[in-house]
Structure formats: structure tokens, C-alpha cells
PDB file of C-alpha atoms in Angstrom:
ATOM      1  CA  MET P   1     108.744 142.347 146.518  1.00  0.00           C
ATOM      2  CA  SER P   2     105.421 143.737 147.878  1.00  0.00           C
ATOM      3  CA  GLY P   3     106.664 147.650 148.010  1.00  0.00           C
ATOM      4  CA  MET P   4     106.694 147.502 143.864  1.00  0.00           C
ATOM      5  CA  PRO P   5     103.604 148.213 142.480  1.00  0.00           C
ATOM      6  CA  SER P   6     101.981 145.391 140.740  1.00  0.00           C
ATOM      7  CA  THR P   7     101.652 145.296 136.640  1.00  0.00           C
ATOM      8  CA  PRO P   8      97.869 145.595 135.701  1.00  0.00           C
ATOM      9  CA  LYS P   9      96.762 142.735 133.371  1.00  0.00           C
ATOM     10  CA  LYS P  10      95.991 143.148 129.893  1.00  0.00           C
ATOM     11  CA  PRO P  11      92.545 142.370 129.316  1.00  0.00           C
ATOM     12  CA  ARG P  12      91.912 139.500 126.775  1.00  0.00           C
ATOM     13  CA  ASN P  13      90.954 139.811 123.498  1.00  0.00           C
ATOM     14  CA  ASN P  14      87.858 137.603 122.906  1.00  0.00           C
ATOM     15  CA  GLY P  15      87.496 138.815 119.672  1.00  0.00           C
ATOM     16  CA  ALA P  16      90.769 137.553 118.373  1.00  0.00           C
ATOM     17  CA  VAL P  17      90.154 134.038 120.156  1.00  0.00           C
ATOM     18  CA  VAL P  18      86.852 133.838 118.406  1.00  0.00           C
ATOM     19  CA  PHE P  19      88.236 134.744 115.032  1.00  0.00           C
ATOM     20  CA  MET P  20      91.096 132.105 115.262  1.00  0.00           C
ATOM     21  CA  CYS P  21      88.822 129.529 116.527  1.00  0.00           C
ATOM     22  CA  LEU P  22      86.266 130.250 113.470  1.00  0.00           C
ATOM     23  CA  SER P  23      89.662 130.404 111.173  1.00  0.00           C
ATOM     24  CA  PHE P  24      90.608 127.057 112.205  1.00  0.00           C
ATOM     25  CA  VAL P  25      87.061 125.207 111.841  1.00  0.00           C
ATOM     26  CA  VAL P  26      86.689 126.894 108.338  1.00  0.00           C
ATOM     27  CA  GLY P  27      90.242 125.626 107.348  1.00  0.00           C
ATOM     28  CA  MET P  28      89.475 122.110 108.428  1.00  0.00           C
ATOM     29  CA  GLY P  29      86.354 122.148 106.844  1.00  0.00           C
ATOM     30  CA  ALA P  30      88.230 123.239 103.342  1.00  0.00           C
ATOM     31  CA  ALA P  31      90.911 120.554 103.747  1.00  0.00           C
ATOM     32  CA  SER P  32      87.967 117.973 104.574  1.00  0.00           C
ATOM     33  CA  TYR P  33      85.933 119.230 101.330  1.00  0.00           C
ATOM     34  CA  ALA P  34      89.282 119.060  98.979  1.00  0.00           C
ATOM     35  CA  ALA P  35      90.552 115.702 100.486  1.00  0.00           C
ATOM     36  CA  VAL P  36      87.605 113.935  98.807  1.00  0.00           C
ATOM     37  CA  PRO P  37      88.041 114.760  95.031  1.00  0.00           C
ATOM     38  CA  LEU P  38      91.740 113.928  95.573  1.00  0.00           C
ATOM     39  CA  TYR P  39      91.396 110.794  97.046  1.00  0.00           C
ATOM     40  CA  ARG P  40      88.945 109.708  94.380  1.00  0.00           C
ATOM     41  CA  MET P  41      91.527 110.987  92.041  1.00  0.00           C
ATOM     42  CA  PHE P  42      94.304 109.089  93.697  1.00  0.00           C
ATOM     43  CA  CYS P  43      91.988 105.859  94.092  1.00  0.00           C
ATOM     44  CA  GLN P  44      91.201 106.227  90.135  1.00  0.00           C
ATOM     45  CA  LEU P  45      95.185 106.121  89.551  1.00  0.00           C
ATOM     46  CA  THR P  46      96.263 103.214  91.132  1.00  0.00           C
ATOM     47  CA  GLY P  47      93.093 101.418  91.893  1.00  0.00           C
ATOM     48  CA  TYR P  48      93.209 101.455  95.386  1.00  0.00           C
ATOM     49  CA  ASN P  49      89.671 100.612  97.490  1.00  0.00           C
ATOM     50  CA  GLY P  50      88.482  98.554  94.401  1.00  0.00           C
ATOM     51  CA  THR P  51      88.288 101.658  91.834  1.00  0.00           C
ATOM     52  CA  THR P  52      88.381 100.714  88.790  1.00  0.00           C
ATOM     53  CA  GLN P  53      90.595 102.156  85.650  1.00  0.00           C
ATOM     54  CA  ARG P  54      89.599 104.292  82.614  1.00  0.00           C
ATOM     55  CA  VAL P  55      90.867 103.608  79.380  1.00  0.00           C
ATOM     56  CA  GLU P  56      90.171 104.758  75.948  1.00  0.00           C
ATOM     57  CA  GLN P  57      90.744 101.512  73.979  1.00  0.00           C
ATOM     58  CA  ALA P  58      89.956  97.618  74.008  1.00  0.00           C
ATOM     59  CA  SER P  59      92.858  94.951  74.874  1.00  0.00           C
ATOM     60  CA  THR P  60      94.932  93.581  72.416  1.00  0.00           C
ATOM     61  CA  VAL P  61      95.817  90.619  74.682  1.00  0.00           C
ATOM     62  CA  ILE P  62      93.644  87.894  75.159  1.00  0.00           C
ATOM     63  CA  LEU P  63      93.815  84.948  77.433  1.00  0.00           C
ATOM     64  CA  ASP P  64      92.620  81.528  77.350  1.00  0.00           C
ATOM     65  CA  ARG P  65      91.429  81.890  80.907  1.00  0.00           C
ATOM     66  CA  LYS P  66      88.210  83.269  81.961  1.00  0.00           C
ATOM     67  CA  MET P  67      87.279  85.031  85.012  1.00  0.00           C
ATOM     68  CA  ARG P  68      83.869  85.183  86.320  1.00  0.00           C
ATOM     69  CA  VAL P  69      82.183  88.814  86.740  1.00  0.00           C
ATOM     70  CA  THR P  70      79.283  89.442  89.193  1.00  0.00           C
ATOM     71  CA  PHE P  71      77.350  92.798  89.120  1.00  0.00           C
ATOM     72  CA  ASP P  72      75.599  94.713  92.594  1.00  0.00           C
ATOM     73  CA  ALA P  73      73.132  97.636  92.044  1.00  0.00           C
ATOM     74  CA  ASN P  74      71.885 100.225  94.728  1.00  0.00           C
ATOM     75  CA  VAL P  75      69.939 102.878  94.819  1.00  0.00           C
ATOM     76  CA  ALA P  76      70.516 105.552  98.006  1.00  0.00           C
ATOM     77  CA  PRO P  77      68.097 106.915  99.743  1.00  0.00           C
ATOM     78  CA  GLY P  78      66.242 110.135  98.458  1.00  0.00           C
ATOM     79  CA  LEU P  79      66.600 108.788  94.664  1.00  0.00           C
ATOM     80  CA  GLU P  80      63.157 107.065  93.603  1.00  0.00           C
ATOM     81  CA  TRP P  81      64.833 104.874  91.008  1.00  0.00           C
ATOM     82  CA  GLU P  82      64.542 101.310  90.145  1.00  0.00           C
ATOM     83  CA  PHE P  83      68.204  99.956  89.096  1.00  0.00           C
ATOM     84  CA  LYS P  84      69.649  96.292  88.235  1.00  0.00           C
ATOM     85  CA  PRO P  85      71.783  95.033  85.759  1.00  0.00           C
ATOM     86  CA  VAL P  86      70.142  92.722  82.856  1.00  0.00           C
ATOM     87  CA  GLU P  87      72.362  90.058  83.614  1.00  0.00           C
ATOM     88  CA  ARG P  88      73.806  88.907  87.034  1.00  0.00           C
ATOM     89  CA  GLU P  89      76.764  87.698  85.634  1.00  0.00           C
ATOM     90  CA  VAL P  90      79.021  87.140  82.764  1.00  0.00           C
ATOM     91  CA  ASN P  91      82.180  84.538  82.244  1.00  0.00           C
ATOM     92  CA  PRO P  92      84.401  86.668  79.950  1.00  0.00           C
ATOM     93  CA  ARG P  93      88.130  85.320  78.691  1.00  0.00           C
ATOM     94  CA  ILE P  94      90.804  88.018  80.426  1.00  0.00           C
ATOM     95  CA  GLY P  95      91.204  90.700  78.062  1.00  0.00           C
ATOM     96  CA  GLU P  96      88.451  90.150  76.355  1.00  0.00           C
ATOM     97  CA  THR P  97      86.428  93.813  75.670  1.00  0.00           C
ATOM     98  CA  ILE P  98      82.540  92.654  76.492  1.00  0.00           C
ATOM     99  CA  GLN P  99      79.238  95.132  76.809  1.00  0.00           C
ATOM    100  CA  VAL P 100      77.037  94.620  79.542  1.00  0.00           C
ATOM    101  CA  ASN P 101      73.839  96.518  80.248  1.00  0.00           C
ATOM    102  CA  PHE P 102      72.046  98.123  83.663  1.00  0.00           C
ATOM    103  CA  VAL P 103      68.352  99.453  83.397  1.00  0.00           C
ATOM    104  CA  ALA P 104      67.201 102.595  85.582  1.00  0.00           C
ATOM    105  CA  VAL P 105      63.550 103.151  85.794  1.00  0.00           C
ATOM    106  CA  ASN P 106      62.511 106.356  87.440  1.00  0.00           C
ATOM    107  CA  LYS P 107      59.550 105.767  89.706  1.00  0.00           C
ATOM    108  CA  SER P 108      58.582 109.291  90.860  1.00  0.00           C
ATOM    109  CA  ASP P 109      56.464 111.878  89.026  1.00  0.00           C
ATOM    110  CA  LYS P 110      59.513 114.544  88.307  1.00  0.00           C
ATOM    111  CA  PRO P 111      62.459 114.558  86.670  1.00  0.00           C
ATOM    112  CA  ALA P 112      65.285 113.104  88.880  1.00  0.00           C
ATOM    113  CA  TYR P 113      69.150 113.470  88.238  1.00  0.00           C
ATOM    114  CA  GLY P 114      71.620 110.410  89.679  1.00  0.00           C
ATOM    115  CA  GLN P 115      75.248 110.119  89.584  1.00  0.00           C
ATOM    116  CA  ALA P 116      76.675 106.565  89.943  1.00  0.00           C
ATOM    117  CA  VAL P 117      79.724 105.634  92.649  1.00  0.00           C
ATOM    118  CA  PHE P 118      81.243 102.282  91.497  1.00  0.00           C
ATOM    119  CA  ASN P 119      83.970 100.099  93.012  1.00  0.00           C
ATOM    120  CA  VAL P 120      85.280  96.118  92.194  1.00  0.00           C
ATOM    121  CA  THR P 121      85.547  93.721  94.882  1.00  0.00           C
ATOM    122  CA  PRO P 122      88.166  92.065  95.971  1.00  0.00           C
ATOM    123  CA  GLY P 123      89.894  95.423  95.781  1.00  0.00           C
ATOM    124  CA  GLU P 124      93.151  94.188  94.627  1.00  0.00           C
ATOM    125  CA  ALA P 125      91.199  93.456  91.335  1.00  0.00           C
ATOM    126  CA  GLY P 126      90.382  97.355  90.931  1.00  0.00           C
ATOM    127  CA  ALA P 127      93.767  98.027  88.975  1.00  0.00           C
ATOM    128  CA  TYR P 128      93.117  95.606  86.648  1.00  0.00           C
ATOM    129  CA  PHE P 129      89.165  96.021  85.633  1.00  0.00           C
ATOM    130  CA  ASN P 130      89.281  98.700  82.725  1.00  0.00           C
ATOM    131  CA  LYS P 131      86.393 100.351  81.564  1.00  0.00           C
ATOM    132  CA  VAL P 132      86.073 101.375  77.806  1.00  0.00           C
ATOM    133  CA  GLN P 133      82.427 103.341  78.321  1.00  0.00           C
ATOM    134  CA  CYS P 134      80.415 103.488  81.292  1.00  0.00           C
ATOM    135  CA  PHE P 135      77.258 105.325  82.305  1.00  0.00           C
ATOM    136  CA  CYS P 136      79.150 106.131  85.569  1.00  0.00           C
ATOM    137  CA  PHE P 137      81.488 109.046  84.025  1.00  0.00           C
ATOM    138  CA  ASN P 138      78.443 111.384  83.248  1.00  0.00           C
ATOM    139  CA  GLU P 139      75.422 112.948  85.168  1.00  0.00           C
ATOM    140  CA  THR P 140      72.161 110.846  84.261  1.00  0.00           C
ATOM    141  CA  VAL P 141      68.648 112.162  84.208  1.00  0.00           C
ATOM    142  CA  LEU P 142      65.160 110.673  84.130  1.00  0.00           C
ATOM    143  CA  LYS P 143      61.905 111.817  83.118  1.00  0.00           C
ATOM    144  CA  PRO P 144      58.947 110.716  85.276  1.00  0.00           C
ATOM    145  CA  GLY P 145      58.608 106.907  84.501  1.00  0.00           C
ATOM    146  CA  GLU P 146      61.288 107.117  81.797  1.00  0.00           C
ATOM    147  CA  LYS P 147      63.265 103.447  81.227  1.00  0.00           C
ATOM    148  CA  LEU P 148      66.972 103.803  80.209  1.00  0.00           C
ATOM    149  CA  GLU P 149      69.181 100.690  79.627  1.00  0.00           C
ATOM    150  CA  MET P 150      72.675 101.869  80.014  1.00  0.00           C
ATOM    151  CA  PRO P 151      75.850 100.099  78.967  1.00  0.00           C
ATOM    152  CA  VAL P 152      79.350  99.764  80.271  1.00  0.00           C
ATOM    153  CA  VAL P 153      82.066  98.335  78.220  1.00  0.00           C
ATOM    154  CA  PHE P 154      85.025  96.897  79.934  1.00  0.00           C
ATOM    155  CA  TYR P 155      87.810  94.372  80.020  1.00  0.00           C
ATOM    156  CA  ILE P 156      89.771  92.576  82.818  1.00  0.00           C
ATOM    157  CA  ASP P 157      93.619  93.417  82.151  1.00  0.00           C
ATOM    158  CA  PRO P 158      95.620  90.059  81.605  1.00  0.00           C
ATOM    159  CA  ASP P 159      98.278  91.444  83.942  1.00  0.00           C
ATOM    160  CA  ILE P 160      96.003  90.553  86.626  1.00  0.00           C
ATOM    161  CA  THR P 161      97.214  86.777  86.375  1.00  0.00           C
ATOM    162  CA  LYS P 162     100.825  87.890  87.076  1.00  0.00           C
ATOM    163  CA  ALA P 163     100.644  90.184  90.186  1.00  0.00           C
ATOM    164  CA  VAL P 164     101.124  88.246  93.628  1.00  0.00           C
ATOM    165  CA  GLU P 165      97.934  89.953  95.239  1.00  0.00           C
ATOM    166  CA  SER P 166      95.725  88.802  92.504  1.00  0.00           C
ATOM    167  CA  LYS P 167      96.499  86.009  90.190  1.00  0.00           C
ATOM    168  CA  ASP P 168      94.239  83.822  92.409  1.00  0.00           C
ATOM    169  CA  ILE P 169      91.447  85.960  91.946  1.00  0.00           C
ATOM    170  CA  HIS P 170      88.897  83.819  89.840  1.00  0.00           C
ATOM    171  CA  THR P 171      85.579  86.318  90.920  1.00  0.00           C
ATOM    172  CA  VAL P 172      85.257  89.979  90.533  1.00  0.00           C
ATOM    173  CA  THR P 173      82.309  91.905  91.651  1.00  0.00           C
ATOM    174  CA  LEU P 174      81.418  95.559  89.712  1.00  0.00           C
ATOM    175  CA  SER P 175      79.528  97.024  92.150  1.00  0.00           C
ATOM    176  CA  TYR P 176      77.398 100.697  91.284  1.00  0.00           C
ATOM    177  CA  THR P 177      75.565 103.120  93.843  1.00  0.00           C
ATOM    178  CA  PHE P 178      73.080 105.839  92.297  1.00  0.00           C
ATOM    179  CA  TYR P 179      72.872 108.873  94.774  1.00  0.00           C
ATOM    180  CA  PRO P 180      70.862 111.992  94.041  1.00  0.00           C
ATOM    181  CA  LYS P 181      71.986 114.675  92.314  1.00  0.00           C
ATOM    182  CA  GLU P 182      70.649 118.402  92.057  1.00  0.00           C
ATOM    183  CA  GLY P 183      69.625 119.249  88.486  1.00  0.00           C
ATOM    184  CA  PRO P 184      70.449 122.584  86.888  1.00  0.00           C
ATOM    185  CA  LYS P 185      68.336 125.573  87.953  1.00  0.00           C
ATOM    186  CA  PRO P 186      65.959 127.136  85.306  1.00  0.00           C
ATOM    187  CA  VAL P 187      67.562 129.724  83.288  1.00  0.00           C
ATOM    188  CA  ALA P 188      64.250 131.957  83.383  1.00  0.00           C
ATOM    189  CA  LEU P 189      64.660 132.040  87.592  1.00  0.00           C
ATOM    190  CA  ASN P 190      68.609 132.997  86.899  1.00  0.00           C
ATOM    191  CA  GLU P 191      67.846 136.215  84.607  1.00  0.00           C
ATOM    192  CA  GLY P 192      64.923 136.968  86.720  1.00  0.00           C
ATOM    193  CA  GLY P 193      67.110 136.828  89.915  1.00  0.00           C
ATOM    194  CA  ALA P 194      69.738 138.942  87.894  1.00  0.00           C
ATOM    195  CA  GLY P 195      67.235 141.487  86.684  1.00  0.00           C
ATOM    196  CA  LYS P 196      66.115 142.259  90.286  1.00  0.00           C
ATOM    197  CA  LEU P 197      69.684 142.513  91.377  1.00  0.00           C
ATOM    198  CA  GLU P 198      70.074 145.326  88.730  1.00  0.00           C
ATOM    199  CA  LYS P 199      66.974 147.202  90.041  1.00  0.00           C
ATOM    200  CA  LYS P 200      68.176 147.365  93.374  1.00  0.00           C
ATOM    201  CA  LEU P 201      71.512 148.532  92.459  1.00  0.00           C
TER     202      LEU P 201
END
């Protein structure tokens, strides 16, 4: 009714709204950051999206049928390397463990750190492409002008001939891309920084 006094509206707490928005943004960022390694782990376990499998030993079954394996090598922007396979393709028997080599050369005038990311096409073959040894498992560092030959030891799982989605595959491409990676900070700088911090305290 018009005769009753109106209840005053409470002022909006802008600080709380801003805090909630920031919390949401930070939470979404953390979720996105965590999703990358989880997705990578999922791909490695299942072979999804052409991710190869890592194994500890060679195959004990070798078929008469051969598989054509081609190689692709790329370098992402920010890394002054030349990177290529020694052989463009091989034709091993399915289940046969073989070694191929890639060569990387640091074209810059300073040490450079790189990490290789890989995949297999067609994607259905990823679950059957087994790596026993690969440079992609570790970070690679090259001195200025240094040339490094890097081996990959692998075999195609004979089960590739049994699965409906992969039994008609006759050519597989293993592709690598080297990305720049920040190297470790000098120990002297870390110790100096710690010393300065202690003096301030």
C-alpha cells in the first residue's frame, strides 16, 4: 500500500561480484590446463587421435604381410633447427621390430632445447604402432651448430590385421613436430636470487 514505508534496497556488493567472476575465470583456466595432460594420457593409453603406444619389449609374433611406413618431420616456429628422417619410408613385416633414424641440426648461435610431439595417420593405426625407443620420450638439447642422429625403434602390432577398422590399412605415416622448450635456469642465478632474498629478510 502507498501508506507503508518502502524497504530500502541493499547496495550491491561489487567486490563480491568481481571476486566471483575472477574465481570462475581462474577455475576455468586451471581446468583447461589440467585437461591437456589428461587428454594426452588418454590418447597414449588408447591410441586415440593417432597417438602411438610405448612398450618395453619387441614383438614375438611376425607376420608375412608387410606394412609401408612413411615419415614426416616438422619444426615449430621459434626453434631454429633442421629436422628430417634419414629414410623417407620403410617396409617392415608386421610385428618386425626395426630401427629408423632422424637427424636434427641446431642452426642458431646458441644452445636450444626442443621437445618432440608425435602422431600416426590414419588415426586407427595409432593403437597398433608400438615404440620401444624414441627421442620423443625426452627433452633434446643441441649446442650451436650441433648435429644429432636420433633413433626410433618400433613395430606394428599384428593385431592391426584383425580389427575391423584397421585390417585394410596398408600405409602408416609417423609424424613428428619439434617444439621449442625453455631450458633450465643457471644454478648461479638461482643461488644469487636466494642470497638477495635472505638479505632482504
